[in-house]
PDB file of C-alpha atoms and ligand atoms in Angstrom:
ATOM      1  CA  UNK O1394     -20.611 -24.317 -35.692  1.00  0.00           C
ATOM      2  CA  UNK O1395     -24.473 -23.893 -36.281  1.00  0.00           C
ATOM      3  CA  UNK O1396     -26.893 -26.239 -34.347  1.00  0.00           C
ATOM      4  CA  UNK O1397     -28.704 -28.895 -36.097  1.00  0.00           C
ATOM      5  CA  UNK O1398     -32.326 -29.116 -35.317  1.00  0.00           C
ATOM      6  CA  UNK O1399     -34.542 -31.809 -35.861  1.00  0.00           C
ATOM      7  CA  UNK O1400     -38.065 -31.781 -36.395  1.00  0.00           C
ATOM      8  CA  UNK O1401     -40.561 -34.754 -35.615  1.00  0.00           C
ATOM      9  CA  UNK O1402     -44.006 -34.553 -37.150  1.00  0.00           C
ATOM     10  CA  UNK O1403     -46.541 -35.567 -34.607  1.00  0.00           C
ATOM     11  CA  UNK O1404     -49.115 -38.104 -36.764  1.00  0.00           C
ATOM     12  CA  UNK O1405     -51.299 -37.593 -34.096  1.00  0.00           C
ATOM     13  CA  UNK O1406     -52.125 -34.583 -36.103  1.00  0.00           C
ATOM     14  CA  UNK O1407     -52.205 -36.529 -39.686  1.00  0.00           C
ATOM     15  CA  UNK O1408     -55.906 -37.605 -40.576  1.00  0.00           C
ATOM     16  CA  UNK O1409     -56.892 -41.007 -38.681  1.00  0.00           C
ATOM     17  CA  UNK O1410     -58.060 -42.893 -41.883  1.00  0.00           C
ATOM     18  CA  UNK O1411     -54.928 -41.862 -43.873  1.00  0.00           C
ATOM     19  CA  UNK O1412     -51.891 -41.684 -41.534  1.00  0.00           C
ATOM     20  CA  UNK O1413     -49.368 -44.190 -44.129  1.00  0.00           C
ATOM     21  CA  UNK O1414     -50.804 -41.100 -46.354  1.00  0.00           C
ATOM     22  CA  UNK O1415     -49.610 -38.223 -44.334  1.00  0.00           C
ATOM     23  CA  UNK O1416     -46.362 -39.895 -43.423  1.00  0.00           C
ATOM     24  CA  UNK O1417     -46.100 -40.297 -47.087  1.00  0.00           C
ATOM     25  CA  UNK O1418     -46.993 -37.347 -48.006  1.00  0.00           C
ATOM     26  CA  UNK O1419     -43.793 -35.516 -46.236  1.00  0.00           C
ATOM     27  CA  UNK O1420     -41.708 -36.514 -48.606  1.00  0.00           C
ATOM     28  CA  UNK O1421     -38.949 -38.477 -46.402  1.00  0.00           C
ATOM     29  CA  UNK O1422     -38.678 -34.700 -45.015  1.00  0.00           C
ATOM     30  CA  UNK O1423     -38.523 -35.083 -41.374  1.00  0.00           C
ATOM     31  CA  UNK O1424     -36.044 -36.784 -38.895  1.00  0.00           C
ATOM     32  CA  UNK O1425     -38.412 -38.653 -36.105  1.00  0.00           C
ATOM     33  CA  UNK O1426     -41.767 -39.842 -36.314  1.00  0.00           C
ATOM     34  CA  UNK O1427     -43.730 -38.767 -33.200  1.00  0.00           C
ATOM     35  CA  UNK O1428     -46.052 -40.715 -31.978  1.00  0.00           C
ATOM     36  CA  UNK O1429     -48.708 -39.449 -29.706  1.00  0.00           C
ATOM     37  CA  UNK O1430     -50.213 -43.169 -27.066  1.00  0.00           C
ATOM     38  CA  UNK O1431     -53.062 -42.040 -24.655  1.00  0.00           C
ATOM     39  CA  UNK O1432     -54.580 -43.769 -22.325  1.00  0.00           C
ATOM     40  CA  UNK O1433     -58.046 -41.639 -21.757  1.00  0.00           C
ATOM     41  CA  UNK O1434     -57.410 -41.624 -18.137  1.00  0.00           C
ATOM     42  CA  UNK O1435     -53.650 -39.587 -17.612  1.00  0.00           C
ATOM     43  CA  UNK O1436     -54.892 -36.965 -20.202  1.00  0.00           C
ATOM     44  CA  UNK O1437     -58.745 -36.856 -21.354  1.00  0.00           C
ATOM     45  CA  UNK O1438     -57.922 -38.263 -24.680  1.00  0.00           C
ATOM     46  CA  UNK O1439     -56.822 -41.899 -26.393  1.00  0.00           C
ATOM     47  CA  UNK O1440     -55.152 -41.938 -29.375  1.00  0.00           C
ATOM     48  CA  UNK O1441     -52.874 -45.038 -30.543  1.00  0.00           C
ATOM     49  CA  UNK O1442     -51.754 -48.003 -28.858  1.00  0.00           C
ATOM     50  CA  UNK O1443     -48.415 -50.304 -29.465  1.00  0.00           C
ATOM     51  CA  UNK O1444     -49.892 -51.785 -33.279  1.00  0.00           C
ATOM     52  CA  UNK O1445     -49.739 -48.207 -34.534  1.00  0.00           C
ATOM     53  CA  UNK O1446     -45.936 -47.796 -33.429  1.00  0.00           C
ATOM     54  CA  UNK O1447     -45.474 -51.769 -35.408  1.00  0.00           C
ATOM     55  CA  UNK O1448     -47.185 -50.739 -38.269  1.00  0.00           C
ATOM     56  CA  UNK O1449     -45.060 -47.046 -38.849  1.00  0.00           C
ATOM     57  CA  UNK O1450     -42.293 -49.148 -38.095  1.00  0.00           C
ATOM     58  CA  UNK O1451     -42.790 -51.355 -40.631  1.00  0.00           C
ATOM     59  CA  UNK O1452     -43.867 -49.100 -43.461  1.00  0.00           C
ATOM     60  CA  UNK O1453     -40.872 -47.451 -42.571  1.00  0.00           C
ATOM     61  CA  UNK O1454     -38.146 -49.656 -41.455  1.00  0.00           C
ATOM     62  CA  UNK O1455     -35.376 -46.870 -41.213  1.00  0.00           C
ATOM     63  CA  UNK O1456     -37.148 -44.356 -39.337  1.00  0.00           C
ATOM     64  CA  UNK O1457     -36.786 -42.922 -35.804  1.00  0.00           C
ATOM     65  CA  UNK O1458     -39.653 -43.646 -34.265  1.00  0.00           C
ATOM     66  CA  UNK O1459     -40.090 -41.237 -31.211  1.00  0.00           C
ATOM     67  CA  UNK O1460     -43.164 -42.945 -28.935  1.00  0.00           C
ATOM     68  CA  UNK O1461     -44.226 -40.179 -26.397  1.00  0.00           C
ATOM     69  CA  UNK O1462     -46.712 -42.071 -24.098  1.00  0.00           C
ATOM     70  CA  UNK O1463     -49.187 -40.273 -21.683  1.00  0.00           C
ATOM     71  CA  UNK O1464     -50.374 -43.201 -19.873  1.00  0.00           C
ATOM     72  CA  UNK O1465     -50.591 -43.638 -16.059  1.00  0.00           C
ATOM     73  CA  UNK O1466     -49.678 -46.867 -15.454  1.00  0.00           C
ATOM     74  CA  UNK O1467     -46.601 -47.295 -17.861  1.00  0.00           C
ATOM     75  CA  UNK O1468     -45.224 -50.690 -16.743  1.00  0.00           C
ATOM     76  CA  UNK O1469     -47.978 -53.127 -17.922  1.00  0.00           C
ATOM     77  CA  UNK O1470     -47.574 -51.460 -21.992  1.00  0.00           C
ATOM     78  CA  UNK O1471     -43.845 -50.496 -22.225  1.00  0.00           C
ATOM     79  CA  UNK O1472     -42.647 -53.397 -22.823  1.00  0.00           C
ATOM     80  CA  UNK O1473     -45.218 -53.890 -26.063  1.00  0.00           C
ATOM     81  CA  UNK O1474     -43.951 -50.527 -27.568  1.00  0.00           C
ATOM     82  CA  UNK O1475     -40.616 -51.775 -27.090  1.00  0.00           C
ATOM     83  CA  UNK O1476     -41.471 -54.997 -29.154  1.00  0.00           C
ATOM     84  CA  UNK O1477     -42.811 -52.479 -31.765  1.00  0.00           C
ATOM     85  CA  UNK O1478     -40.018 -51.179 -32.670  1.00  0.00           C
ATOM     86  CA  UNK O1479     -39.775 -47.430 -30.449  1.00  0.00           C
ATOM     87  CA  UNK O1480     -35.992 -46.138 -31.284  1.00  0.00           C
ATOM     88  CA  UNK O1481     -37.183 -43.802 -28.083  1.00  0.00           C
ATOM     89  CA  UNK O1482     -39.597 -43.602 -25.590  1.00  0.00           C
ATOM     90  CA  UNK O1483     -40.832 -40.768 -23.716  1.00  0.00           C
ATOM     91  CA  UNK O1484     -42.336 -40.991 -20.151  1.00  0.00           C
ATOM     92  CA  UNK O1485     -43.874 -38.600 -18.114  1.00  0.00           C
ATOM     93  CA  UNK O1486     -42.602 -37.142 -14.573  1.00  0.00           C
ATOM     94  CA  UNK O1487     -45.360 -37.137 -13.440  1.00  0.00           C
ATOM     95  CA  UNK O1488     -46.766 -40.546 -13.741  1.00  0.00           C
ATOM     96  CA  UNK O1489     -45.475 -42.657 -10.699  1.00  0.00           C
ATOM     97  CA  UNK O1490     -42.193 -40.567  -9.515  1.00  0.00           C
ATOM     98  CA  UNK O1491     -41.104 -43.182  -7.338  1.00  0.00           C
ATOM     99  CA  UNK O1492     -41.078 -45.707 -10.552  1.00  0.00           C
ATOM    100  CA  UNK O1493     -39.289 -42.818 -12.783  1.00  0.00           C
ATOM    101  CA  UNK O1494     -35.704 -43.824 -12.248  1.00  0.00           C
ATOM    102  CA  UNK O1495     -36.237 -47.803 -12.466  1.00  0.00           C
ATOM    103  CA  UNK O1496     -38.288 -46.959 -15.588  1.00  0.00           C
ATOM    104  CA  UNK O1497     -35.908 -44.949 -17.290  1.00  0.00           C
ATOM    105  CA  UNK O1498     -33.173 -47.601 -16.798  1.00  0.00           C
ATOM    106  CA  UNK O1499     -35.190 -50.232 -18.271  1.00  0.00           C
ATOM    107  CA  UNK O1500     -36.156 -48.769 -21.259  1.00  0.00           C
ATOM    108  CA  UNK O1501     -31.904 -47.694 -21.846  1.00  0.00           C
ATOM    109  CA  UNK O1502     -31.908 -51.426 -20.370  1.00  0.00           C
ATOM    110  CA  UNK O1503     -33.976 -52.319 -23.827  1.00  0.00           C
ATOM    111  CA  UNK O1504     -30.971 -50.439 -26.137  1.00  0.00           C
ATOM    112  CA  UNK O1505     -33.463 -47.901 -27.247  1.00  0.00           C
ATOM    113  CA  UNK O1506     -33.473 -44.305 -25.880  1.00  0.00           C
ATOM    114  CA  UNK O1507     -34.897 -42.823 -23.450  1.00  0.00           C
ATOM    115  CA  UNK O1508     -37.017 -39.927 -22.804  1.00  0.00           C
ATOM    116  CA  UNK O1509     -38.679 -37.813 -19.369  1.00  0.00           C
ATOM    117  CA  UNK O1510     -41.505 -35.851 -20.596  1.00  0.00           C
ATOM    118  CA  UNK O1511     -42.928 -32.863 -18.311  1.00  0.00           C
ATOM    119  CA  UNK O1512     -46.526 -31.152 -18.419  1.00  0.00           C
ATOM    120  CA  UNK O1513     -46.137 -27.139 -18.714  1.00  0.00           C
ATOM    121  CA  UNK O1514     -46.700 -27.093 -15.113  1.00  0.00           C
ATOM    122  CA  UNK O1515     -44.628 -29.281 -13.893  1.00  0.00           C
ATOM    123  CA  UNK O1516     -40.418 -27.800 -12.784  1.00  0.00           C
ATOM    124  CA  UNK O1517     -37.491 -28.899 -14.508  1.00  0.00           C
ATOM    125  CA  UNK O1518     -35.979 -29.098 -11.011  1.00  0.00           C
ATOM    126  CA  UNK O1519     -37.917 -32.416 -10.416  1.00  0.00           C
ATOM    127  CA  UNK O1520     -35.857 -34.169 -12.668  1.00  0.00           C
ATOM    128  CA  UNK O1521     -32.619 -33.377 -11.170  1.00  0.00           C
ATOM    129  CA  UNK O1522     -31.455 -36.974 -10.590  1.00  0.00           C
ATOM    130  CA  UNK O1523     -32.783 -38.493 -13.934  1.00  0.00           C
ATOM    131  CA  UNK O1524     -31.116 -35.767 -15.890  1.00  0.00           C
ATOM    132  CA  UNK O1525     -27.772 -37.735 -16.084  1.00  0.00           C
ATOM    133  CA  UNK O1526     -29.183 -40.785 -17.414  1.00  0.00           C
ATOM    134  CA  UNK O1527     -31.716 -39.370 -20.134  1.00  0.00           C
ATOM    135  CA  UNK O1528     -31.463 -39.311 -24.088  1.00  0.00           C
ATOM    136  CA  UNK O1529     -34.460 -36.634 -24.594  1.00  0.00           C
ATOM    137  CA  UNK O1530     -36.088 -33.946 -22.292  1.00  0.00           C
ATOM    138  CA  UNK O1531     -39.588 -33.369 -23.788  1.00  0.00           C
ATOM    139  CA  UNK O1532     -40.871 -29.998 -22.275  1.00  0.00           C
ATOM    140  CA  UNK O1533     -44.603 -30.254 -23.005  1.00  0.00           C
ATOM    141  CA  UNK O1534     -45.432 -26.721 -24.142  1.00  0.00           C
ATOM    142  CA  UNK O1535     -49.499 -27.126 -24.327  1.00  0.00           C
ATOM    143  CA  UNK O1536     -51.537 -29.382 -21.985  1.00  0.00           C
ATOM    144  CA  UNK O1537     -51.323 -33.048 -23.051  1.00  0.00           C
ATOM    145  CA  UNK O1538     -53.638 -34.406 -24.300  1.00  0.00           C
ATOM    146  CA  UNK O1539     -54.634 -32.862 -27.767  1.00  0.00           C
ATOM    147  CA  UNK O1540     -52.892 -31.584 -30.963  1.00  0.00           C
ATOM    148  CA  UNK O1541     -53.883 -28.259 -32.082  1.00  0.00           C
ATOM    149  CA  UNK O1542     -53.437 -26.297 -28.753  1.00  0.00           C
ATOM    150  CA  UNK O1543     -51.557 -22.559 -28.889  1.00  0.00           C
ATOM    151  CA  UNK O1544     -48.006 -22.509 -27.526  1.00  0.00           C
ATOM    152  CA  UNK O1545     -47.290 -21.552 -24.254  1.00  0.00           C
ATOM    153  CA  UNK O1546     -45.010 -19.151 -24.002  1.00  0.00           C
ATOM    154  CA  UNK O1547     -43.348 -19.463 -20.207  1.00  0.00           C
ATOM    155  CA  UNK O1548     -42.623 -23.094 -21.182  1.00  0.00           C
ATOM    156  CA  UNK O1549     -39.270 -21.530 -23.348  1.00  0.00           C
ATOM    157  CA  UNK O1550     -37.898 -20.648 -19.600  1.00  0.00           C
ATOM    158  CA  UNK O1551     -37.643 -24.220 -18.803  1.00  0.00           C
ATOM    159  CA  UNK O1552     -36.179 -25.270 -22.440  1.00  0.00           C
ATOM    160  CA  UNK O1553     -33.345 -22.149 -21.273  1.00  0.00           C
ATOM    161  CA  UNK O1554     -32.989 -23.449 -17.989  1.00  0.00           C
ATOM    162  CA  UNK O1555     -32.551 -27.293 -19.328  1.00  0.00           C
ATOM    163  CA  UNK O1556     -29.475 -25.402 -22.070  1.00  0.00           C
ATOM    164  CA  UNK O1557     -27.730 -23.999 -18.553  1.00  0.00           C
ATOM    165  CA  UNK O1558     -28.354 -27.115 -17.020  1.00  0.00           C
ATOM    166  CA  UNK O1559     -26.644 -29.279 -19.870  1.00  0.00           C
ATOM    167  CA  UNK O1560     -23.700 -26.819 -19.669  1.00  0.00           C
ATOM    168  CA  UNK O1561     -23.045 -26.609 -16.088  1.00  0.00           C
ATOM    169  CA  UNK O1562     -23.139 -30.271 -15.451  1.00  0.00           C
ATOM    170  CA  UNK O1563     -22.141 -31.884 -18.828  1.00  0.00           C
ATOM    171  CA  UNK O1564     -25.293 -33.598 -19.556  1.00  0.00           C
ATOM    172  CA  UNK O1565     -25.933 -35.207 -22.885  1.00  0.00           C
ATOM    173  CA  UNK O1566     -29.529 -34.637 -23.395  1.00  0.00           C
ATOM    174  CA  UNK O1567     -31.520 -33.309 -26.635  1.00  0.00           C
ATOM    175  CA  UNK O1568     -34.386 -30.486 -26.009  1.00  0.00           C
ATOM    176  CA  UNK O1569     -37.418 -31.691 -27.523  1.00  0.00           C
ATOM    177  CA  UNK O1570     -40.514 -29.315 -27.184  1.00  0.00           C
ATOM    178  CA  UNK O1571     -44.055 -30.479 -28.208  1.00  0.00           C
ATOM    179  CA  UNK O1572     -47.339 -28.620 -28.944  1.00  0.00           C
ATOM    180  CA  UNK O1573     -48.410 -25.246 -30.138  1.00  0.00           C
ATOM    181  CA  UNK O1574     -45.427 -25.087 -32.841  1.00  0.00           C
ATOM    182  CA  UNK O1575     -45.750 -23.679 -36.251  1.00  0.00           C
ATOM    183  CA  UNK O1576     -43.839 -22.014 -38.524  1.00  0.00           C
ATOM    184  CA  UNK O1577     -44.145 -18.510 -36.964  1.00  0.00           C
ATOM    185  CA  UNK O1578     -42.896 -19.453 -33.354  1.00  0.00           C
ATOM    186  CA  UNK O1579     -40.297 -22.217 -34.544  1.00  0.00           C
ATOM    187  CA  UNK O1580     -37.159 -19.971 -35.188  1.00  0.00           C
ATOM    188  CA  UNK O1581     -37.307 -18.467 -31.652  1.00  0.00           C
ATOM    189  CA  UNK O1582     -38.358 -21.864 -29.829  1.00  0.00           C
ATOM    190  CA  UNK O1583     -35.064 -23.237 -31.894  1.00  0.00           C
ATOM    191  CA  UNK O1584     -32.789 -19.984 -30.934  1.00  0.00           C
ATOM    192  CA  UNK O1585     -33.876 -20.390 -26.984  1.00  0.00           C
ATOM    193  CA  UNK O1586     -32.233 -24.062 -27.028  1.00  0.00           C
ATOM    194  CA  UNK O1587     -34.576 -26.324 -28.350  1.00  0.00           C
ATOM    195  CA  UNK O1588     -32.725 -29.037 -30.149  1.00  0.00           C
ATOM    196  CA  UNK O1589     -36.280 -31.405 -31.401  1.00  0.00           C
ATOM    197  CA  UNK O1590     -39.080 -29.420 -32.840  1.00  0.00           C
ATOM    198  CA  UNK O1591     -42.161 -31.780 -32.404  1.00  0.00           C
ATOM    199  CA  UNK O1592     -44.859 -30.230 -34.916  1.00  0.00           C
ATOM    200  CA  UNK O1593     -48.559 -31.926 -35.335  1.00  0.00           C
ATOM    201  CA  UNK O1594     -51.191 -29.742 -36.495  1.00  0.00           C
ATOM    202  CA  UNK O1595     -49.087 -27.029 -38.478  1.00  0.00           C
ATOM    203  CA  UNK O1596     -47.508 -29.672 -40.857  1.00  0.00           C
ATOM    204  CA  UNK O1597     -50.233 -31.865 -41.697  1.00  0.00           C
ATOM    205  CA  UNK O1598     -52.884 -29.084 -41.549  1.00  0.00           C
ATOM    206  CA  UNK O1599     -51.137 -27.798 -44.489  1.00  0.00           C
ATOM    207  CA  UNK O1600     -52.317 -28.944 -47.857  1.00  0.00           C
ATOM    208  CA  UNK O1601     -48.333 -29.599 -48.750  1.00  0.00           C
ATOM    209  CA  UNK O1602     -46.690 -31.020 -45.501  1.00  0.00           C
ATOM    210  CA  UNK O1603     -43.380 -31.716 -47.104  1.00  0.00           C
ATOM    211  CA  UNK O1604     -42.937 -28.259 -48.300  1.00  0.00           C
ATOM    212  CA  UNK O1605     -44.171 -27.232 -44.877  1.00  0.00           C
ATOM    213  CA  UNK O1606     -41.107 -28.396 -43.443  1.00  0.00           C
ATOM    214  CA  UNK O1607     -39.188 -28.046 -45.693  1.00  0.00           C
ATOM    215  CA  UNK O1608     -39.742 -23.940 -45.702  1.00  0.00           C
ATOM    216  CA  UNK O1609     -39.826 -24.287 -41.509  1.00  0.00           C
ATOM    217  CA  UNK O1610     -36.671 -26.258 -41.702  1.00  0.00           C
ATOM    218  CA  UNK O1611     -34.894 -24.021 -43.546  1.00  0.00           C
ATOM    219  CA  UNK O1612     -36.106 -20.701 -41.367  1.00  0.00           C
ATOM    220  CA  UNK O1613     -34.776 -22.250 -38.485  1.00  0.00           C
ATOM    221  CA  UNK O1614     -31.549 -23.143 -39.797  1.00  0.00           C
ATOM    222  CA  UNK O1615     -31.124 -19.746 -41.359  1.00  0.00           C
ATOM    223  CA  UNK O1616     -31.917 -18.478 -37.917  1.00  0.00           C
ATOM    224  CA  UNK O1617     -29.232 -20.209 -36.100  1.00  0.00           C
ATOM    225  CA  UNK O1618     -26.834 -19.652 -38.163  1.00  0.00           C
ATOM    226  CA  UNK O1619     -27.209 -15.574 -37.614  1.00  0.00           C
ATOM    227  CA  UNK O1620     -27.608 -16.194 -34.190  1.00  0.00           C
ATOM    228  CA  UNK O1621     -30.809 -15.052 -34.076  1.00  0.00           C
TER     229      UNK O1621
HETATM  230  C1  DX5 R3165     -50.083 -33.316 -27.256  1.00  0.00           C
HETATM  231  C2  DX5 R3165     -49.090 -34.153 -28.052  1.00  0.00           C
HETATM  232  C3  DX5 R3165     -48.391 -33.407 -29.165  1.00  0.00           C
HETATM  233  C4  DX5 R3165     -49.297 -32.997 -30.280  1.00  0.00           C
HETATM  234  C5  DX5 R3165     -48.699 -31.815 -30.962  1.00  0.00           C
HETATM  235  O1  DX5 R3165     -50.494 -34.017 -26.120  1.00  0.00           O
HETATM  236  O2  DX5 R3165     -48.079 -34.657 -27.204  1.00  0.00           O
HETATM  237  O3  DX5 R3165     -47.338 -34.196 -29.688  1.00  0.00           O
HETATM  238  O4  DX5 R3165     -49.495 -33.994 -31.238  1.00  0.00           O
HETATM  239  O5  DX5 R3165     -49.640 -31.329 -31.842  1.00  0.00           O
HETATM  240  P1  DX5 R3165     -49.686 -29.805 -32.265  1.00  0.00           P
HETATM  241  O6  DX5 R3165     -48.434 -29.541 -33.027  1.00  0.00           O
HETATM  242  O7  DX5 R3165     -50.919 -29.739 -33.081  1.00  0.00           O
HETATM  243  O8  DX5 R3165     -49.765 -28.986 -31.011  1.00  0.00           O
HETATM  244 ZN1   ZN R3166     -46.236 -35.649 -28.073  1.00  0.00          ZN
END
């Protein structure tokens, strides 16, 4: 049977005064709603804090949202992007790894999902003993810290390794890779394993985002199906 993948437009890459615009503007066309928090201090940018995550989730009660946060600490906000409404939050390795594990429980603890999020440089094998208990591996495939970055390539070896990985041990995970994507990498990002396709710039740098993804949607799918 072919794969499903799902793609999450990033609204960190919709226009600041217009994001209920740009989310409206893809048509109902997309399966998560990323959304980018940072903190100015783990990556040299801030973007949205927990009242952006409320307000997307209640313009649009049914969606998933998918809340990737880049902040170093984590404990003192999670809990408000919980009260938001996340359906998922993403946390990075590398942000307190002693705190990683108790983290990840609480936010499963909160009946949302739960995400581990790792910087290109940073090895799959580090997450060894959270792998089990994770909803979402995000494998960071630019720098974090800014949309509109250019993919990097040797990030697709940890995305194959994370596919082994799954196999081997019977994981349950979903492959989520974010930055640098665009409709003329996404069919080989999707054929090397990757189950989320997290897309900023591409889709609403596009002067029709819904058709956007609607034309990378279907390249990918066709893709898969050929075994491409
Ligand atoms: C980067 C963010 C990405 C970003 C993707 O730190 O985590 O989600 O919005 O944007 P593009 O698709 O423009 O690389
Ligand atoms: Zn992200």
């Amino acid at each position: 049977m072919t794969r499903t993948v799902l793609f999450a437009p990033s609204v960190l890459g919709a226009d600041p005064l217009n994001v209920g615009a740009a989310v409206n503007s893809l048509g109902g066309n997309f399966d998560w709603l990323h959304v980018d928090v940072m903190d100015g201090r783990f990556v040299p940018n801030i973007s949205f804090g927990a009242a952006m995550a409320g307000a997307l989730r209640k313009r649009y009660p049914e969606s998933f949202l998918d809340v990737h946060l880049m902040i170093d600490p984590v404990d003192a906000l999670l809990p408000s992007f919980v009260a938001a409404g996340a359906s998922q939050i993403s946390i990075h390795a590398e942000t307190e790894p002693q705190l990683l594990h108790s983290r990840l429980s609480r936010i499963r603890g909160a009946g949302i999902g739960a995400g581990v999020a790792i910087a290109p440089v940073t090895l799959v094998e580090q997450l060894r003993f959270v792998l089990p208990m994770v909803d979402t591996v995000v494998v960071m495939s630019v720098t974090p810290g800014f949309g509109g970055q250019s993919f990097i390539e040797e990030t697709l070896e940890k995305t194959r390794d994370l596919v082994r990985l799954r196999e081997v041990e019977g994981y349950n995970y979903r492959i989520q890779m974010d930055g640098g994507i665009n409709l003329k990498n996404a069919e080989r990002i999707a054929a090397a394993g990757c189950d989320v396709l997290v897309m900023g710039s591409a889709v609403f740098g596009d002067p029709n985002p819904a058709e956007y993804l609607a034309k990378v949607r279907s390249r990918v799918q066709k893709c898969l199906s050929s075994r491409c």
